[in-house]
XYZ file of C-alpha atoms in Angstrom:
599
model
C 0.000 0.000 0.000
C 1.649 3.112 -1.152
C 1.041 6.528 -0.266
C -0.853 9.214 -2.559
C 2.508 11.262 -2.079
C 4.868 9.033 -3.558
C 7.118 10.937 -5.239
C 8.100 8.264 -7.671
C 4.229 8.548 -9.274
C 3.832 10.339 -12.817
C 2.082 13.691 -12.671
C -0.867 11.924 -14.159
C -0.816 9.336 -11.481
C -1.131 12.051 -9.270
C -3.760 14.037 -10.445
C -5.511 10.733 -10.489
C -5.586 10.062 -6.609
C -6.327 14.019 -6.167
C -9.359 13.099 -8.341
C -10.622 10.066 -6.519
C -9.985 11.329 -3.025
C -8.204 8.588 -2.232
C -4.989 9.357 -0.104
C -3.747 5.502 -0.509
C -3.512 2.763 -3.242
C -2.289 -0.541 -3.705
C -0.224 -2.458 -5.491
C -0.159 -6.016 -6.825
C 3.122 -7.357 -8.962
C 4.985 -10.567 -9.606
C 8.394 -8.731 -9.248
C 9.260 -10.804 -12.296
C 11.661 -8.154 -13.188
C 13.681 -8.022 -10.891
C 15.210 -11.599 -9.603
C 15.886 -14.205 -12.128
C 13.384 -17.199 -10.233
C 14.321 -20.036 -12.533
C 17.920 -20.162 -11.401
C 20.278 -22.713 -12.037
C 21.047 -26.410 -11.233
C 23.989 -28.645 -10.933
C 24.063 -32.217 -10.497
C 26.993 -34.798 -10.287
C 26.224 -38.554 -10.225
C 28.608 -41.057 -9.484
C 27.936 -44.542 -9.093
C 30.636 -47.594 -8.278
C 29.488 -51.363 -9.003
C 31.386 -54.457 -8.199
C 30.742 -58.227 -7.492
C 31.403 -61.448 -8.952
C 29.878 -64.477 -9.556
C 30.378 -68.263 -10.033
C 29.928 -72.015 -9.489
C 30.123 -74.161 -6.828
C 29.621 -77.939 -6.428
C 28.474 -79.853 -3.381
C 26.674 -83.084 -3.611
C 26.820 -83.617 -6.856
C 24.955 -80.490 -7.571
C 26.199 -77.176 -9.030
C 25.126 -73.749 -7.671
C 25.530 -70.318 -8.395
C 26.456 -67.951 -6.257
C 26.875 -63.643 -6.996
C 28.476 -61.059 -4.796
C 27.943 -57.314 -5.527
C 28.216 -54.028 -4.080
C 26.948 -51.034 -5.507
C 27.691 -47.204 -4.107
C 26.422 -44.407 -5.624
C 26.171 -40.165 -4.647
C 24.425 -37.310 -6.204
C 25.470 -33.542 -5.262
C 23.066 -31.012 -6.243
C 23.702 -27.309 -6.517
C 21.139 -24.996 -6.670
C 22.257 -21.037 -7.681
C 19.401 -18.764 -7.386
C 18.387 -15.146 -6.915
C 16.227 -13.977 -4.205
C 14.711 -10.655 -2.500
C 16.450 -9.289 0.594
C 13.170 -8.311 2.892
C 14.880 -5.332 4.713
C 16.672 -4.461 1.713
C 13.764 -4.553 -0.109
C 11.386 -2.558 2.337
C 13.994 0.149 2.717
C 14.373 0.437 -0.982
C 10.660 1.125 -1.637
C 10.351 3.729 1.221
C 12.606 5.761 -0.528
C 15.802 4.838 1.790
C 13.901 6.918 4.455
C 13.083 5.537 7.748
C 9.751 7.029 7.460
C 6.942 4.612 6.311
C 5.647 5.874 3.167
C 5.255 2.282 1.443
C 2.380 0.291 3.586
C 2.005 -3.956 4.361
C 5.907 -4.728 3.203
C 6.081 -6.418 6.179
C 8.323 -5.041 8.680
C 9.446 -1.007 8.723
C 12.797 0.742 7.130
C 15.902 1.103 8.522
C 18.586 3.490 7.968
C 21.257 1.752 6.078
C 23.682 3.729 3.772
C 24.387 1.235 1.165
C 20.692 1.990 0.376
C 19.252 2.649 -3.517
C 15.844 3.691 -3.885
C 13.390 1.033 -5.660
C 10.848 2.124 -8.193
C 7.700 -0.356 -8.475
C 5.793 1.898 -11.080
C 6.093 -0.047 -14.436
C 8.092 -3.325 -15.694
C 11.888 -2.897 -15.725
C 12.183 0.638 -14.332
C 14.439 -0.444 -11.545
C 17.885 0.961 -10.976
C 21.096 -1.400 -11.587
C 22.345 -0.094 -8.353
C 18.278 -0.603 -6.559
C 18.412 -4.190 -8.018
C 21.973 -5.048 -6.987
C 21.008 -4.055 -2.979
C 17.852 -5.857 -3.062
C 18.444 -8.744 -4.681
C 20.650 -11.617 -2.848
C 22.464 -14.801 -4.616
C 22.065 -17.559 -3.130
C 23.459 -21.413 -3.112
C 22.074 -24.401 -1.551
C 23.838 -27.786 -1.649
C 21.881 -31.481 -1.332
C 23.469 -34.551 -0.920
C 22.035 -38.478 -1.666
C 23.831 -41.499 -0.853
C 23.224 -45.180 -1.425
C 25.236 -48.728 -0.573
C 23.930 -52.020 -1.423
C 25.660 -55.172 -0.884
C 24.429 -58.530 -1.787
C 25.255 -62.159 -1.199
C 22.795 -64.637 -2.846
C 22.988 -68.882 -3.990
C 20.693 -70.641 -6.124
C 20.095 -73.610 -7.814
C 18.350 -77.160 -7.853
C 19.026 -79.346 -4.913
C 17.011 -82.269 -5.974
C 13.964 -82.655 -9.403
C 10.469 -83.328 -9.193
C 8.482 -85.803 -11.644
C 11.745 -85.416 -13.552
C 12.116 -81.650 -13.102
C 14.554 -79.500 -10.939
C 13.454 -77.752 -8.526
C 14.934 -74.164 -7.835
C 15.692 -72.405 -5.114
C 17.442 -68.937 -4.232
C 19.037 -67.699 -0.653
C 20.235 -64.287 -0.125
C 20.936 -61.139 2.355
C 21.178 -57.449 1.514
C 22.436 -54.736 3.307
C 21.278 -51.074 2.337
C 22.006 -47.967 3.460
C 20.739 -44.258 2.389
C 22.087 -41.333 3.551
C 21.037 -36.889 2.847
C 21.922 -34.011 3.674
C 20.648 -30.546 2.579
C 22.413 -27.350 3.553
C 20.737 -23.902 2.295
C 22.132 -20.792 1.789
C 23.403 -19.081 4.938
C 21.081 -16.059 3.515
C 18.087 -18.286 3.433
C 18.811 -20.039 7.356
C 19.224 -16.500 8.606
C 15.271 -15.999 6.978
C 16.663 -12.788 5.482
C 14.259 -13.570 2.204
C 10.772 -14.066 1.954
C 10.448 -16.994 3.747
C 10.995 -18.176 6.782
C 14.177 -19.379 8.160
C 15.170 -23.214 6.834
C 17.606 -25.249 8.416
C 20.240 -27.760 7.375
C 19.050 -31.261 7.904
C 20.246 -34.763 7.277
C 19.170 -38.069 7.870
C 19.886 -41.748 7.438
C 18.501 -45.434 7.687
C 19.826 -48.749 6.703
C 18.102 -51.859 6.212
C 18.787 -55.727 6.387
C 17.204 -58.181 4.737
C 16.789 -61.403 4.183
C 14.877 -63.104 1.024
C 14.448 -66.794 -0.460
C 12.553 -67.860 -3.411
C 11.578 -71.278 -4.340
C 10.112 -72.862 -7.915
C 8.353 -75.947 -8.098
C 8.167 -77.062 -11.957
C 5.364 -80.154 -11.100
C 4.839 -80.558 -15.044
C 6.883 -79.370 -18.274
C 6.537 -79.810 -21.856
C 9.687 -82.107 -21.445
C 7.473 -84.285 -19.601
C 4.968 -85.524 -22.543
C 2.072 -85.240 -20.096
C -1.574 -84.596 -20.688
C -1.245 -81.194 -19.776
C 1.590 -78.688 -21.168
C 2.667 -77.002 -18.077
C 1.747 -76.588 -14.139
C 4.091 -75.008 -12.126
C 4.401 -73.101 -8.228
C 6.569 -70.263 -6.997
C 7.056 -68.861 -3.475
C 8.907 -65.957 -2.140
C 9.530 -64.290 0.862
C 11.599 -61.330 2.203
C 12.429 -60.359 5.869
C 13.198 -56.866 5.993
C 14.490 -55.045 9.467
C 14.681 -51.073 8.697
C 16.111 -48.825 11.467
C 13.960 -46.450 10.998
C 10.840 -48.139 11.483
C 11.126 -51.666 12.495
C 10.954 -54.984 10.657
C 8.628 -56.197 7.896
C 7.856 -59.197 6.050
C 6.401 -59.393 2.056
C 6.006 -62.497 0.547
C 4.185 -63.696 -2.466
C 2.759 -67.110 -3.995
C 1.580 -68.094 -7.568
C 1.832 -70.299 -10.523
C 1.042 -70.807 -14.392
C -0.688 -73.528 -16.044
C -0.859 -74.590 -19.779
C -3.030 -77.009 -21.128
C -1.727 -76.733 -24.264
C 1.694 -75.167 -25.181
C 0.562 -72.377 -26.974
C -1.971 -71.101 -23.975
C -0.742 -70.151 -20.433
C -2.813 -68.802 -17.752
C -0.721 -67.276 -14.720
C -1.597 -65.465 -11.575
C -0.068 -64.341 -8.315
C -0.615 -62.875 -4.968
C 1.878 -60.116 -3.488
C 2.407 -58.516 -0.072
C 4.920 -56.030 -0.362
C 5.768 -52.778 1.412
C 7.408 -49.338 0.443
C 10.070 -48.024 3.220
C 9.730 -43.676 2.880
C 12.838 -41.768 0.837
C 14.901 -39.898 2.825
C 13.288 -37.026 1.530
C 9.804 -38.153 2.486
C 11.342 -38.866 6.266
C 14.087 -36.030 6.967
C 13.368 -33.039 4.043
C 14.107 -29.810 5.868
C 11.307 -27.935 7.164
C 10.557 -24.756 5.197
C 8.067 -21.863 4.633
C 6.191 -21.734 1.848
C 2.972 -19.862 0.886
C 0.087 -21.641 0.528
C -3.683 -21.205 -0.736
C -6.460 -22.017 1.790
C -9.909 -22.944 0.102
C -12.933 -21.523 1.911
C -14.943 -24.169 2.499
C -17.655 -22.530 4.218
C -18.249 -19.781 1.795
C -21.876 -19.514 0.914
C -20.805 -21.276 -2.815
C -19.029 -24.018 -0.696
C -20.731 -24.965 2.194
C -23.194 -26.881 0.401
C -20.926 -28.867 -1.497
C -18.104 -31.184 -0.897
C -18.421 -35.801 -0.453
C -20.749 -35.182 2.338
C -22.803 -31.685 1.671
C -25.061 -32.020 4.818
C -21.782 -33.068 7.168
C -19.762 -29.899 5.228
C -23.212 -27.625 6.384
C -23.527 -28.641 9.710
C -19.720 -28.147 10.370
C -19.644 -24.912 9.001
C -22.984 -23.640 10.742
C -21.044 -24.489 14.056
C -17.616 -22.606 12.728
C -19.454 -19.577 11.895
C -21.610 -19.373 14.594
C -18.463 -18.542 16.694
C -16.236 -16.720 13.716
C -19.044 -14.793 11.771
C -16.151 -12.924 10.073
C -14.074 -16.283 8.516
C -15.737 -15.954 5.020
C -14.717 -14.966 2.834
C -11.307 -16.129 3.712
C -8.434 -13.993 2.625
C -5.969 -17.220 2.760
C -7.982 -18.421 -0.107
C -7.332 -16.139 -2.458
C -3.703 -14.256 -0.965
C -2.778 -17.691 0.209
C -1.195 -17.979 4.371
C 2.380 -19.133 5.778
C 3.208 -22.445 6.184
C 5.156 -25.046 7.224
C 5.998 -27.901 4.500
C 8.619 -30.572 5.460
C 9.749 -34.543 6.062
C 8.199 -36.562 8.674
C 10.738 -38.837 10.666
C 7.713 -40.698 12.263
C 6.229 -42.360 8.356
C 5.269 -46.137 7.993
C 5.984 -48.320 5.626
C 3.158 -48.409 2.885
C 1.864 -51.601 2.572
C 0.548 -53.055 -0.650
C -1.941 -56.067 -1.280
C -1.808 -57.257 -4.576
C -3.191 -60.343 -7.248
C -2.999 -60.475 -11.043
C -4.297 -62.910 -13.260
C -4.039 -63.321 -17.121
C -3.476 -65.450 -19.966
C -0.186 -65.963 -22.500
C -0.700 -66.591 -25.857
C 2.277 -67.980 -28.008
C 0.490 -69.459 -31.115
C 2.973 -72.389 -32.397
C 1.546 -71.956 -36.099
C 3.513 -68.290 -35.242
C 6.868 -68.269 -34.135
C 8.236 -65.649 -31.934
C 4.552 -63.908 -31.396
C 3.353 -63.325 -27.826
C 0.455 -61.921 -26.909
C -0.605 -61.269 -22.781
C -3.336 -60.140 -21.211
C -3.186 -59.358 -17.171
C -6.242 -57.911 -14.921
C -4.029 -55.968 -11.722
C -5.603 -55.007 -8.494
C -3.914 -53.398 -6.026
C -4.596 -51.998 -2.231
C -2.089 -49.493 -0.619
C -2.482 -48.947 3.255
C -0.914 -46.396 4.775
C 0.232 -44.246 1.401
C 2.684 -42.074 1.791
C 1.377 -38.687 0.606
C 1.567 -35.091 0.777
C -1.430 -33.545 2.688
C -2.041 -30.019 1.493
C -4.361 -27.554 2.970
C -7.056 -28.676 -0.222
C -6.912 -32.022 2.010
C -6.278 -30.579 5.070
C -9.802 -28.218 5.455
C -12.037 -30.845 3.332
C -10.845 -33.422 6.239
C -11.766 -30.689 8.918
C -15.549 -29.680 7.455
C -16.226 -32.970 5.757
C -15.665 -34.593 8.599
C -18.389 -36.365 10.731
C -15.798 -36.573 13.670
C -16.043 -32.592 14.386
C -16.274 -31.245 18.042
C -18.524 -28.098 17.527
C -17.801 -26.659 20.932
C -14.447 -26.039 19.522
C -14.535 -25.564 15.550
C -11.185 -23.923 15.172
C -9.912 -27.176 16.529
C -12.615 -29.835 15.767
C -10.488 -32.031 14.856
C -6.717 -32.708 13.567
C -7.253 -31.881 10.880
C -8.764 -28.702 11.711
C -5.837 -28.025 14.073
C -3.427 -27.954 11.095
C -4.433 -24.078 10.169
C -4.454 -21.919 12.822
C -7.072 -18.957 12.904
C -7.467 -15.765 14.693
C -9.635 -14.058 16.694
C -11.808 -13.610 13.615
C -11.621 -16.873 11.906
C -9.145 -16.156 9.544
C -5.766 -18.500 8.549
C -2.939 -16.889 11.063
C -0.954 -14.989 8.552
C 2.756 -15.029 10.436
C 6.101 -15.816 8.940
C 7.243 -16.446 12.501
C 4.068 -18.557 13.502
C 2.826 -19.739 10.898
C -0.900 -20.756 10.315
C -0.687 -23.771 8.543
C 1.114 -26.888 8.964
C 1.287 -29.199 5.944
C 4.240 -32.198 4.687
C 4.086 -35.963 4.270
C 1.600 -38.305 6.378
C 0.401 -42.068 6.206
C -2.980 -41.626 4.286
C -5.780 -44.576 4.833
C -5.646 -45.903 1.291
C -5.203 -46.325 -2.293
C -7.064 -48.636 -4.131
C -6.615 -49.511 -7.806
C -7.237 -51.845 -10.744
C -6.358 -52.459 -14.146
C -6.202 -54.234 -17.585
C -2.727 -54.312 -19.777
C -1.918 -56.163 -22.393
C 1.471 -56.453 -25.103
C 2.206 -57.958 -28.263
C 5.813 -59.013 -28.948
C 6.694 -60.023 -32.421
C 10.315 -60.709 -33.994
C 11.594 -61.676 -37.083
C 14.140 -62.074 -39.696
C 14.384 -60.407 -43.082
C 16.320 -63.368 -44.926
C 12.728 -64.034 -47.030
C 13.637 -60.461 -48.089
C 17.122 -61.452 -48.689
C 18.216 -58.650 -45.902
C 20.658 -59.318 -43.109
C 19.140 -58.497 -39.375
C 16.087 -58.851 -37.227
C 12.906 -56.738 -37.254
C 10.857 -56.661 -33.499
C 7.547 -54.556 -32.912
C 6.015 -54.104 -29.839
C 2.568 -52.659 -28.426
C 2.361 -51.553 -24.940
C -1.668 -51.035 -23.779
C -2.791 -49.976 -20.067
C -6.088 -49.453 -19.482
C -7.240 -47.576 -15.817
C -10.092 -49.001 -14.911
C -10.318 -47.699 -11.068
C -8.457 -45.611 -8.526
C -9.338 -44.468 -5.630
C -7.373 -42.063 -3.297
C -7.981 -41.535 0.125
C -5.640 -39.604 2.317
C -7.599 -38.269 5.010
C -10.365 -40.800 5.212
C -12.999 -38.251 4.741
C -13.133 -36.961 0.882
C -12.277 -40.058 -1.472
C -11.340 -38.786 -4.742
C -11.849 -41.548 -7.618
C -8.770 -39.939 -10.315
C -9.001 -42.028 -13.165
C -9.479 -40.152 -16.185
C -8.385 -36.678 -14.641
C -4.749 -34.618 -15.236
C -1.981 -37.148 -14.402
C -3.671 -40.136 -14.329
C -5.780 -40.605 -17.901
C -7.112 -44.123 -18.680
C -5.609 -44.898 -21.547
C -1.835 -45.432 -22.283
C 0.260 -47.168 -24.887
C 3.959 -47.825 -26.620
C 4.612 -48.913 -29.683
C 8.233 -50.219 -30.501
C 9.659 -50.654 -33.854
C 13.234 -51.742 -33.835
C 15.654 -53.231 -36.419
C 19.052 -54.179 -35.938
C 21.864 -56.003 -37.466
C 25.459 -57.389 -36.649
C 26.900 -53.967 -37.368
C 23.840 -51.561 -36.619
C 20.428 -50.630 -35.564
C 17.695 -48.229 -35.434
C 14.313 -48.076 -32.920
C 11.589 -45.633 -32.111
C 9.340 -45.648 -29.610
C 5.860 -44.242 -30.105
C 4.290 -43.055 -26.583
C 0.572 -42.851 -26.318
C -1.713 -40.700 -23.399
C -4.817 -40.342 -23.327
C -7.454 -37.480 -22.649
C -7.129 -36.080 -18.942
C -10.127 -33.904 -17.231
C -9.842 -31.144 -14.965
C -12.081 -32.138 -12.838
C -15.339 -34.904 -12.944
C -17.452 -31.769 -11.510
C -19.764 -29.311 -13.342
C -18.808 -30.860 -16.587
C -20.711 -29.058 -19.614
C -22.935 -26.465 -19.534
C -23.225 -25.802 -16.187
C -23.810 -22.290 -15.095
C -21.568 -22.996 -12.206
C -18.801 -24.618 -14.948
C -16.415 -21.023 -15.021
C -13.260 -23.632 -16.004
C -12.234 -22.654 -19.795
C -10.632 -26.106 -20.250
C -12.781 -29.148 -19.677
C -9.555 -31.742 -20.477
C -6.294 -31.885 -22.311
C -6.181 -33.865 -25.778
C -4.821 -37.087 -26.539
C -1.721 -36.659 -27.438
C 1.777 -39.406 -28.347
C 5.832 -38.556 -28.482
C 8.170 -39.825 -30.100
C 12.025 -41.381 -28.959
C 14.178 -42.720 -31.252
C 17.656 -43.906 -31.485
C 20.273 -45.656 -33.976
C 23.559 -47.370 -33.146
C 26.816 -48.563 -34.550
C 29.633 -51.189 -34.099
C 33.060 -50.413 -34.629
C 35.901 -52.694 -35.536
C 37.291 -52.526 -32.134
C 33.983 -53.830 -30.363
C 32.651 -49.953 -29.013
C 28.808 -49.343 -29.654
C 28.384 -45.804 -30.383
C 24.353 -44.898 -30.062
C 22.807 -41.879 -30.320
C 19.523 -40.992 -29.011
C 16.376 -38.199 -29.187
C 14.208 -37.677 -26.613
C 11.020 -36.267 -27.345
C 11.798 -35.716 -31.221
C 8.617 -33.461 -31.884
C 9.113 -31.544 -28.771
C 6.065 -31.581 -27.604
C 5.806 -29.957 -23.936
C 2.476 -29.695 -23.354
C -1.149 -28.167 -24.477
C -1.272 -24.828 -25.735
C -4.596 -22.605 -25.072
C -4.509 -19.103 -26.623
C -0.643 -19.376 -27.574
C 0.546 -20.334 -24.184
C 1.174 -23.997 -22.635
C -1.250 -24.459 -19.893
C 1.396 -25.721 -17.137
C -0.840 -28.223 -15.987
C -0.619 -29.461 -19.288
C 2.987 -29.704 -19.243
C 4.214 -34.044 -20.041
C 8.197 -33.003 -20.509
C 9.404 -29.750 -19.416
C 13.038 -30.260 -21.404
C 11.211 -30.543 -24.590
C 13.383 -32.391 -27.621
C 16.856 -33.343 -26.669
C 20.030 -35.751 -27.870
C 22.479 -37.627 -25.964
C 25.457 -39.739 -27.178
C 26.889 -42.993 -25.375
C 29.734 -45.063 -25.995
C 30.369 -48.772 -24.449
C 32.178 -51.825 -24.694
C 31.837 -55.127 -22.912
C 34.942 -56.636 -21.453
């Protein structure tokens, strides 16, 4: 909010205010001017694998045995440009300590290094104004992983003729972070709060076996083709949070050879990233809806449960709608959680192989998935956070600021309103165990190879189509507002590859042809709806293109060069601009050349 007298206004500017009587006016910009946001990244991989494998006999019997141990390390550094707050708030006041320049945030200083700051059009700023008010920073992020594993297999005795296999093993993991920010940015000298360094780490042991049972084979000249059992189980203890077993059973059977039907149940578990468990805690800005605005309150998974909520909110803050956090957005916290579960994951698929014997080298497989995730590691964001406080049927109405946890995560004010504090702020969001995630499926690939020498041309041709077909998914994080997603932005129903590929002794050349489906917005107040104010309903169909030939050399090196994305297609355009939730690949086309030789 600036004052009238500003001396930094145009005469016409002036004569403006004198007109209106207004002694004060505001000012809304993006600053886009004046930092550069988009910054500048540096990463550094390295990676070290080792092992060996081999043979061993006892009883009679050989078994193979592998050793490995794999250690690898990303640095990250991030060079970026932000605004110095006091530097900033002096600047627009003129370098004065008297407040002419309302709601910056804090009050001037006197500082003699000072430049005044012009706001009043795009690029108008001073070399010397930008140089004291803007601030580079660096932040540095470190990853690090070690595996080791020790595993034997092999047959120990057959069955109706046929061995049966078996595989032993123990792994040892460890992950290790650290993230260290700018000493700028932990002294909260920018426009967020003040973030810390953090680091974490967690290692896990584990034991796994796996076991094959081959009861009938086409070797076997039986009635049937093939019938056949696997088992396998994992014990996993994770210092983080405790020990877990996964395990899983199936089989195929073929009554013929060129029919297979196969299915399996899973039980497995995700352990959280180190980033999910030990991120750094950090401010960030963040949009509260208002949920019991009069075109809200009605609305919602439960409308009468949203209603009576609200009723008992504004009964005791009349003055929380409309919400300013909703539209100016609030504060927040946004970090890791050291105290996540493991998800855990319930799984069975069932479908048939088809490899027609009047056909050589054709496949053809269908598989129906279903899947249940408890305990999903997710972000909860204040969208989830106030639709599990008002939708809600566990709500204490005596206290409606507090009603429940969720409610508890945004903090209000005397008058209802999101706690807008840098210091304290009024909402708390990060990473939580959700209830659930529930999901099914068809996909389905055909595989087909074969040589040219009917054409009297040297080499192999191969082509390959990918389908997967969403039928279901439900996400539940708080328990309270399922959201079925299948169909909408980042999730469509329908995707598909298709693989061409040719290659020779001496050469080869592939593309791969990647298919997505239409996405919606959102299921709601589709069509004509006078309540429908969205100008895009769903993003097209669309398919991109990779490709990539390759050569031999005398000496045995395979040269190959590759294009990512080779019509560059980024995303959906509407009215000459890419809609960024649109947005499938960011980098757009690009090349990259590789050399190896096996030893």
């Amino acid at each position: 909010m600036f004052s009238g007298a500003n001396p930094r206004l145009s005469a016409q500017a002036r004569q403006a205010r004198v007109d209106t009587g207004f002694s004060t006016f505001g000012l809304s910009r993006a600053n886009s001017d004046l930092a550069y946001t988009a910054g500048q990244t540096t990463a550094d991989l390295y990676r070290v694998i080792g092992g060996a494998r081999g043979t061993v006999a006892l009883g009679g019997r050989i078994y193979d045995f592998e050793v490995s141990v794999n250690y690898g390390r990303s640095d990250v550094v991030d060079r970026f440009q932000d605004i110095n707050q006091q530097n900033f708030i002096n600047a627009v006041n003129g370098c004065s300590t008297t407040v002419t320049v309302f709601g910056t945030g804090g009050v001037p200083v006197a500082d003699p290094a000072c430049a005044p700051l012009s706001l009043f059009g795009s690029g108008v700023a001073s070399p010397q104004a930008l140089a004291y008010v803007l601030q580079n920073n660096v932040t540095r992020s470190r990853l690090e992983q070690f595996v080791a594993n020790a595993n034997v297999g092999g047959s120990p005795f057959e069955l109706f003729g046929n061995p049966v296999a078996f595989n032993l093993g123990f792994e040892h993991h460890e992950e290790k972070g650290r993230f260290t920010p700018d000493p700028f940015i932990q002294a909260g000298l920018g426009r967020s709060g003040m973030v810390t360094p953090t680091s974490g780490a967690y290692h896990m042991n584990e034991e796994f076996a796996e076991v094959l049972v081959p009861f009938v084979t086409p070797q076997n000249g039986a009635v049937i083709s093939k019938l056949e059992a696997f088992g396998r189980f994992r014990n996993v203890d994770n210092s983080t949070n405790g020990s877990f077993q996964s395990w899983a059973a199936g089989g195929a059977f073929a009554p013929i050879r060129d029919i297979e039907f196969r299915g399996n149940f899973t039980r497995s578990f995700r352990t959280p990233s180190i980033t999910e468990l030990y991120s750094a805690r950090a401010l960030g800005f963040f949009a509260v809806p208002d949920l019991c605005s009069p075109a809200n309150i009605n609305a919602g998974p439960a409308p009468t449960v949203r209603a009576t909520n609200c009723a008992a909110f504004l009964a005791q803050y009349p003055g929380a709608t409309p919400l300013a956090a909703a539209t100016l957005g609030a504060p927040g916290y946004f970090g890791g959680n050291p105290n996540l579960r493991n998800e855990v994951a319930d799984s069975f698929t069932y479908g048939v192989l088809l490899q027609p014997s009047f056909v050589p080298n054709l496949s053809v497989t269908v598989d129906y998935i279903n899947i249940k995730i408890k305990d999903p590691i997710t972000l909860l964001l204040p969208t989830s956070i106030a639709s599990g406080c008002f939708d809600n049927v566990s709500f204490n109405a005596a206290d409606p600021a507090n009603g429940n946890g969720f409610c508890s995560l945004i903090q209000r004010d005397a008058n209802g309103q999101v706690v807008y504090s840098t210091t304290n702020p009024g909402v708390t969001a990060g990473y939580v165990n959700g209830k659930q995630i529930r999901m099914d499926a068809v996909q389905a690939a055909v595989n087909y190879m074969t040589g040219l020498e009917r054409l009297n041309l040297p080499g192999n041709l191969a082509v390959g189509v990918d389908v997967f077909h969403l039928r279901n998914r439900l996400n539940d994080v708080t328990g309270v507002a399922p959201v079925q997603s299948e169909g909408l932005v980042g999730d469509p129903k329908w995707q598909g590859q298709l693989r061409l590929r040719y290659e020779n002794q001496t050469w080869g050349i592939g593309s791969n042809v990647n298919y997505t489906g239409a996405q919606a917005v959102a299921y709601t107040n589709r069509g004509a709806s006078p309540s429908d104010i969205r100008e895009i309903d769903h993003f097209d169909p669309f398919a991109t293109v990779d490709s990539s030939v390759w050569f031999k050399t005398d000496d045995g090196f395979r040269l190959t060069l590759s294009v990512t994305n080779v019509f560059n297609r980024v995303g959906q355009e509407y009215n000459g601009y890419i809609v960024p939730a649109s947005i499938n690949d960011a980098l757009g086309r690009r090349f990259s050349l590789s050399i190896g030789k096996h030893f």
